[in-house]
PDB file of C-alpha atoms in Angstrom:
ATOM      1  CA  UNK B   1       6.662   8.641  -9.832  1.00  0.00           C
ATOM      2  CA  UNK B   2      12.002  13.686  -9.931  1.00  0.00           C
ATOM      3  CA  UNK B   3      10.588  10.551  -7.967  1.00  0.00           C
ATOM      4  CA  UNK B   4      14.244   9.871  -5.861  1.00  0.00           C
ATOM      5  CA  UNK B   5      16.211  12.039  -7.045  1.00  0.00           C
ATOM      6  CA  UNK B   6      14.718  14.227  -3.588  1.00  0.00           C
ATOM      7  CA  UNK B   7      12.923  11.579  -2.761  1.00  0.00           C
ATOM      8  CA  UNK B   8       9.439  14.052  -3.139  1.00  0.00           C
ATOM      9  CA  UNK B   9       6.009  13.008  -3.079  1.00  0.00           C
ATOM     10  CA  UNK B  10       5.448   9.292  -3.252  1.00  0.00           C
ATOM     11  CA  UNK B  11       1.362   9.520  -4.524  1.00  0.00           C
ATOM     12  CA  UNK B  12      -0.604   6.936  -6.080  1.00  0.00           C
ATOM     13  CA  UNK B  13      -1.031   8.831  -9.114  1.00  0.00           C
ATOM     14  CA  UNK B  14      -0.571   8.556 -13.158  1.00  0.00           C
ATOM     15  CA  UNK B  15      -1.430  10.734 -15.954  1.00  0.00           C
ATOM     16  CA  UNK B  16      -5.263  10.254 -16.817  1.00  0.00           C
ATOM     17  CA  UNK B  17      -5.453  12.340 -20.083  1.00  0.00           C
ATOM     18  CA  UNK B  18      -4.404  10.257 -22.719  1.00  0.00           C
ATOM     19  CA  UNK B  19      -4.233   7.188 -20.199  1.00  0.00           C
ATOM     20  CA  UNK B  20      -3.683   3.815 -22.384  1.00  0.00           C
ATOM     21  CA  UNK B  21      -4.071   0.450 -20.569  1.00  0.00           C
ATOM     22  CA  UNK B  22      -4.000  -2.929 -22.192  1.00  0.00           C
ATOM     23  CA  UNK B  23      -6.291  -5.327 -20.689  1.00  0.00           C
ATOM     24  CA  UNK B  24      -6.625  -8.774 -21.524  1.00  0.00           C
ATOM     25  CA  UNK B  25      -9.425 -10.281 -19.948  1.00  0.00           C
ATOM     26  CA  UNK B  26      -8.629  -9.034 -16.661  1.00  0.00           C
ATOM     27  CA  UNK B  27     -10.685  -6.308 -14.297  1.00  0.00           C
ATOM     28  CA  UNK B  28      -9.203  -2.610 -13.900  1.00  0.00           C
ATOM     29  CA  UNK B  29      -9.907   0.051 -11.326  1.00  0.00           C
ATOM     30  CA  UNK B  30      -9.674   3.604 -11.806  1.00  0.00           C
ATOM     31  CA  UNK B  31      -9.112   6.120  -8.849  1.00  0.00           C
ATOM     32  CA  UNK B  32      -8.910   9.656  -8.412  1.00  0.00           C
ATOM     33  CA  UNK B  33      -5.836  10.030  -5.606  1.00  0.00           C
ATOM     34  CA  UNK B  34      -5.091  12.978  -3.233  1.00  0.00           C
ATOM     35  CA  UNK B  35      -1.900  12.322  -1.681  1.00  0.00           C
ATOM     36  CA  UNK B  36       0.237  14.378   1.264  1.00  0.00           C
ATOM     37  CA  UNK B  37       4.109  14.880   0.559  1.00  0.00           C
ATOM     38  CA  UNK B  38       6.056  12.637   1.997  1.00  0.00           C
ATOM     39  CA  UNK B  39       7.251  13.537   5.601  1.00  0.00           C
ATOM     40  CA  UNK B  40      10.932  11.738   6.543  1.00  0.00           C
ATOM     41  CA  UNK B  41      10.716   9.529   9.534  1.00  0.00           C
ATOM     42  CA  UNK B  42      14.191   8.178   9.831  1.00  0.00           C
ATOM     43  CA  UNK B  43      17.402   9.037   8.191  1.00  0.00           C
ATOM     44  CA  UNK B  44      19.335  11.841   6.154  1.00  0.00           C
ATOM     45  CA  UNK B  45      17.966  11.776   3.125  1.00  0.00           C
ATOM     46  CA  UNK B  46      18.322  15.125   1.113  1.00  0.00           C
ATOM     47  CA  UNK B  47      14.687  15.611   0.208  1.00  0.00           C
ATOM     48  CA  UNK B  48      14.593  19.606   0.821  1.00  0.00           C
ATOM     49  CA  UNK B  49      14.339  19.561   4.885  1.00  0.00           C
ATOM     50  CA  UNK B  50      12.899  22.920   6.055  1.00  0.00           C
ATOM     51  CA  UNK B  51      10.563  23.573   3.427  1.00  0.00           C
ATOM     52  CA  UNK B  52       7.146  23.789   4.110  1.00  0.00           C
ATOM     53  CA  UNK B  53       4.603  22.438   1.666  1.00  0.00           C
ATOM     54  CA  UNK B  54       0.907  21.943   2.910  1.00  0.00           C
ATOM     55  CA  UNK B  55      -0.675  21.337  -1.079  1.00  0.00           C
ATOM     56  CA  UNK B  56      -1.278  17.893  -2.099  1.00  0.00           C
ATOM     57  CA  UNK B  57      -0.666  16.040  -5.325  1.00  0.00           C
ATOM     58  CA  UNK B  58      -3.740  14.428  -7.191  1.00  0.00           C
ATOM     59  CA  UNK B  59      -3.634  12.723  -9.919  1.00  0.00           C
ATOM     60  CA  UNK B  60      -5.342   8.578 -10.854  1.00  0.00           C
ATOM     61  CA  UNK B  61      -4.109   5.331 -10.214  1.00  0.00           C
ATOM     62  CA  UNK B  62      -5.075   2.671 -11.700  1.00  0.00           C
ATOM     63  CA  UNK B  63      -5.302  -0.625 -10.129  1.00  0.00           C
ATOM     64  CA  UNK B  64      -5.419  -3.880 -12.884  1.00  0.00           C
ATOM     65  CA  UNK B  65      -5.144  -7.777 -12.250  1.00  0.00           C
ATOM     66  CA  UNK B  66      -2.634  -9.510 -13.905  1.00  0.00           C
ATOM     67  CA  UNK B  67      -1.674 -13.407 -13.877  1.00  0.00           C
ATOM     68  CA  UNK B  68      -2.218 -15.782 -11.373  1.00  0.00           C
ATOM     69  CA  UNK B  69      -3.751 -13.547  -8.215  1.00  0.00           C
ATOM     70  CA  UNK B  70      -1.498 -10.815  -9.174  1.00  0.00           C
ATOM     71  CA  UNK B  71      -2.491  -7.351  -8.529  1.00  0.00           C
ATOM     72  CA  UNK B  72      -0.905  -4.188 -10.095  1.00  0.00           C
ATOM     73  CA  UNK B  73      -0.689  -0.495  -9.064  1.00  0.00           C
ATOM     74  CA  UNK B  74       0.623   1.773 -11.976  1.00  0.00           C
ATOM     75  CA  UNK B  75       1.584   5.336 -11.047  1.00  0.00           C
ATOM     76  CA  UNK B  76       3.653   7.865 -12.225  1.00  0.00           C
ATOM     77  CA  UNK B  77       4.707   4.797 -14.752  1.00  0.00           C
ATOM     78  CA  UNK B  78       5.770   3.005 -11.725  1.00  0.00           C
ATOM     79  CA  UNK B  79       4.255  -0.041 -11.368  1.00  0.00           C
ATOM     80  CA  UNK B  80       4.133  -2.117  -8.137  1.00  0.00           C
ATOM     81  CA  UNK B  81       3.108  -5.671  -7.924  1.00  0.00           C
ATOM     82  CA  UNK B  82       0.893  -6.928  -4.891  1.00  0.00           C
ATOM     83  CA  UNK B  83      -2.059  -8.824  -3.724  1.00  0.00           C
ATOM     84  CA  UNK B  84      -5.484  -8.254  -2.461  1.00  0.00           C
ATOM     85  CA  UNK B  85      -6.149  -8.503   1.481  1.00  0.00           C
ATOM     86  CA  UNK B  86      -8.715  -8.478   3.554  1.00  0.00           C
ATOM     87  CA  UNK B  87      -9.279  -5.137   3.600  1.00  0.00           C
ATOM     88  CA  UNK B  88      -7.658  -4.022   0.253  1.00  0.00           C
ATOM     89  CA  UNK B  89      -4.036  -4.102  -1.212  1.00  0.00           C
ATOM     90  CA  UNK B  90      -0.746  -4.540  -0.683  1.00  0.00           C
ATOM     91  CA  UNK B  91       1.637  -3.374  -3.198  1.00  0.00           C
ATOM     92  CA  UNK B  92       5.665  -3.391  -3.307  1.00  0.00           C
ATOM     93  CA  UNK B  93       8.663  -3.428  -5.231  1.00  0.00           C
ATOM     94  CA  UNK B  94      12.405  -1.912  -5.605  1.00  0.00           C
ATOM     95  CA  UNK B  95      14.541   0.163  -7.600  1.00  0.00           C
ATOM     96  CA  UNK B  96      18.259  -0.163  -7.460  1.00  0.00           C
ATOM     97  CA  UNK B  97      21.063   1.586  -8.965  1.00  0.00           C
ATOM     98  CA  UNK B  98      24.742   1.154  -9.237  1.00  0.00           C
ATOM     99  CA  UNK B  99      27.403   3.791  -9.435  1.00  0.00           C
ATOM    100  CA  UNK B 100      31.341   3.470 -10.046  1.00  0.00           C
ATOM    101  CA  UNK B 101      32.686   5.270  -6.696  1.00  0.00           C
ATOM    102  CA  UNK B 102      36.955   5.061  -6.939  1.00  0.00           C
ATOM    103  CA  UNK B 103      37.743   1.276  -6.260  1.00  0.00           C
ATOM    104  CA  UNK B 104      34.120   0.780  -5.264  1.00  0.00           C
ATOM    105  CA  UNK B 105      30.350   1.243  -6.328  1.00  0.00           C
ATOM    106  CA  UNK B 106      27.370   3.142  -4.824  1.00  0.00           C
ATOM    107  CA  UNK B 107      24.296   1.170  -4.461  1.00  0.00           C
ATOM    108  CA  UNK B 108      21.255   3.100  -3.951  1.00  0.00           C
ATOM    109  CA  UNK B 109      18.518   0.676  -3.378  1.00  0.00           C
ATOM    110  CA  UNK B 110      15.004   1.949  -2.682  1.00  0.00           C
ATOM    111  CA  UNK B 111      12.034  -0.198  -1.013  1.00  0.00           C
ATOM    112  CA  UNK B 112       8.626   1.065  -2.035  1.00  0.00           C
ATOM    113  CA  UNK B 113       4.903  -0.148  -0.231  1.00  0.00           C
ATOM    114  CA  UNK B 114       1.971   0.459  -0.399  1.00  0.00           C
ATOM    115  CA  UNK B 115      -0.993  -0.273   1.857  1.00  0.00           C
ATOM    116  CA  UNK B 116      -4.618   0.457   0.522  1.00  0.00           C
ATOM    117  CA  UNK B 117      -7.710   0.162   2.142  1.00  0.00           C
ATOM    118  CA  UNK B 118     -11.093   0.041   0.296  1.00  0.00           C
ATOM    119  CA  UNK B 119     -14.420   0.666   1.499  1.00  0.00           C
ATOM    120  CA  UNK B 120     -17.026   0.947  -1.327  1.00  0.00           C
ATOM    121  CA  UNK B 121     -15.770   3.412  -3.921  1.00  0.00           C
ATOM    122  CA  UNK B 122     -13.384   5.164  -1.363  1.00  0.00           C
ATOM    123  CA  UNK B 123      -9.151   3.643  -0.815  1.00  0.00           C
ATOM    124  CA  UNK B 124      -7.541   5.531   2.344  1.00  0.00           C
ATOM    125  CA  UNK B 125      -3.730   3.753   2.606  1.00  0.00           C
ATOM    126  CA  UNK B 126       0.028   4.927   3.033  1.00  0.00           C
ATOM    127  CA  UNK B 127       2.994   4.882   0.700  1.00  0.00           C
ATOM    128  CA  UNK B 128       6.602   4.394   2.385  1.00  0.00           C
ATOM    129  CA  UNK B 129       9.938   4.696  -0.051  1.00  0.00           C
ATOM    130  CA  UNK B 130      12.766   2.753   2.706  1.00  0.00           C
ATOM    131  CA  UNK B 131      16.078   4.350   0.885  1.00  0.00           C
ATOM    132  CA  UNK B 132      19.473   3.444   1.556  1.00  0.00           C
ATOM    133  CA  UNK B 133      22.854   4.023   0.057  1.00  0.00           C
ATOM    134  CA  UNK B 134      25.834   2.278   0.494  1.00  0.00           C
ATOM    135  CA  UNK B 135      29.381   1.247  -0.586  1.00  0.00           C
ATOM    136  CA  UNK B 136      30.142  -1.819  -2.111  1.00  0.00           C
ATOM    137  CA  UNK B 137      33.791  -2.430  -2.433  1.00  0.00           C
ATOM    138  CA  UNK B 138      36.254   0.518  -0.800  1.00  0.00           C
ATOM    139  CA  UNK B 139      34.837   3.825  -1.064  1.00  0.00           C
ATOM    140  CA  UNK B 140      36.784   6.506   0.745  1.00  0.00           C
ATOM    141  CA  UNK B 141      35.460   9.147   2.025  1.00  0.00           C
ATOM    142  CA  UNK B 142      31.678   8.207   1.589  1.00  0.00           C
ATOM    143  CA  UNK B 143      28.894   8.419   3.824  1.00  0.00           C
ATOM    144  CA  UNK B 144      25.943   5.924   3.824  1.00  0.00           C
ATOM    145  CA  UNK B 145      22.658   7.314   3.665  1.00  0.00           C
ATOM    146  CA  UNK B 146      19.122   5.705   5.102  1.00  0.00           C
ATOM    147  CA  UNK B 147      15.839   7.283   5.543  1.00  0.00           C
ATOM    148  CA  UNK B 148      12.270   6.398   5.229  1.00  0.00           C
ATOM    149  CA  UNK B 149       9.724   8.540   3.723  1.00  0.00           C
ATOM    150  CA  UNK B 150       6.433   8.002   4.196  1.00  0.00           C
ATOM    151  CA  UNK B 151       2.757   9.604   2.748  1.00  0.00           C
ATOM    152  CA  UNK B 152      -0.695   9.477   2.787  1.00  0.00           C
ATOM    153  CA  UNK B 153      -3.673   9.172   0.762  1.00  0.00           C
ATOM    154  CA  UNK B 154      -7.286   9.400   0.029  1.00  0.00           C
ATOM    155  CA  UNK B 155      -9.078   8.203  -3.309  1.00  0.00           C
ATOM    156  CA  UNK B 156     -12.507   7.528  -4.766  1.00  0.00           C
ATOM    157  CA  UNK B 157     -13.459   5.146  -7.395  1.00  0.00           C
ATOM    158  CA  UNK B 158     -14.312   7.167 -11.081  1.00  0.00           C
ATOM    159  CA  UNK B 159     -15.791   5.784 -13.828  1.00  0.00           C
ATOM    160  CA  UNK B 160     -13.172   6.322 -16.830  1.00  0.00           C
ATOM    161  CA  UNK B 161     -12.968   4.908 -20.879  1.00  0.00           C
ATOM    162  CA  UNK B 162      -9.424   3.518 -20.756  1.00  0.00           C
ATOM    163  CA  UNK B 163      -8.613   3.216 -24.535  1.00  0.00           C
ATOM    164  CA  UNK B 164      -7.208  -0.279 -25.364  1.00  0.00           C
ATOM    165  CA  UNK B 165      -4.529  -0.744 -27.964  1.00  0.00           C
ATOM    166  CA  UNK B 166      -3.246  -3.852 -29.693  1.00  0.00           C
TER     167      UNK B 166
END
């Protein structure tokens, strides 16, 4: 959403050429993102340190109700769930993975959220990835990893055909 593996730019975006969304009966809204890269705030997290980067990505994310007062952000074909607020949207959600590590395993759990504020046809918010890796089991000679990543963003509302498939 390369989205962990350096833990790079966490942006509200997805691909809107050829974007396909399936709606049924429920309201969609279509935004064209500009987010920073993610600066670290805590931890050791390998995510290229010393490099300076002052572009943004941009891309569209696409915000969709689902069931029952749920709320959906798809981007980068992640997809968070969350609710609206009084001011916009919360989003959040978690990946984790498991790796064999001698008599042990590697879990390498990451947090994502995502706070967006509307006002009119303009979303301002911040996306934090909360990563940690640790040891389940014995695991000699590993080191557990934290950090926290966080980046921010800037959007307005566009008026797109979303093509809907059966």
């Amino acid at each position: 959403m390369q989205h962990f593996s350096k833990l790079p730019r966490l942006s509200a975006i997805a691909c809107l050429s050829g974007l396909l969304l399936t709606q049924c009966d429920s309201g969609y809204t279509v935004y064209q993102v500009s987010s920073s890269n993610m600066v670290e705030e805590v931890g050791t997290c390998d995510n290229g340190s010393g490099n300076i980067d002052s572009t943004r990505t941009g891309g569209t994310a696409v915000i969709y109700d689902g069931l029952d007062g749920v709320v959906y952000l798809d981007y980068l074909g992640l997809v968070l769930e969350g609710a609206e607020t009084d001011v916009g949207y919360e989003f959040t959600g978690s990946t984790v993975m498991y790796m064999d590590f001698g008599d042990g395993n590697i879990e390498d759990r990451v947090n994502y959220s995502v706070s967006i504020t509307t006002d009119g046809k303009i979303i301002t918010g911040t996306s934090v990835a909360d990563r940690t890796v640790n040891c389940i089991g014995t695991c000699t000679a590993f080191n557990p990893e934290t950090c926290k990543t966080t980046a921010t963003f800037v959007g307005r509302e566009v008026d797109a055909e979303i093509e809907h498939q059966i």
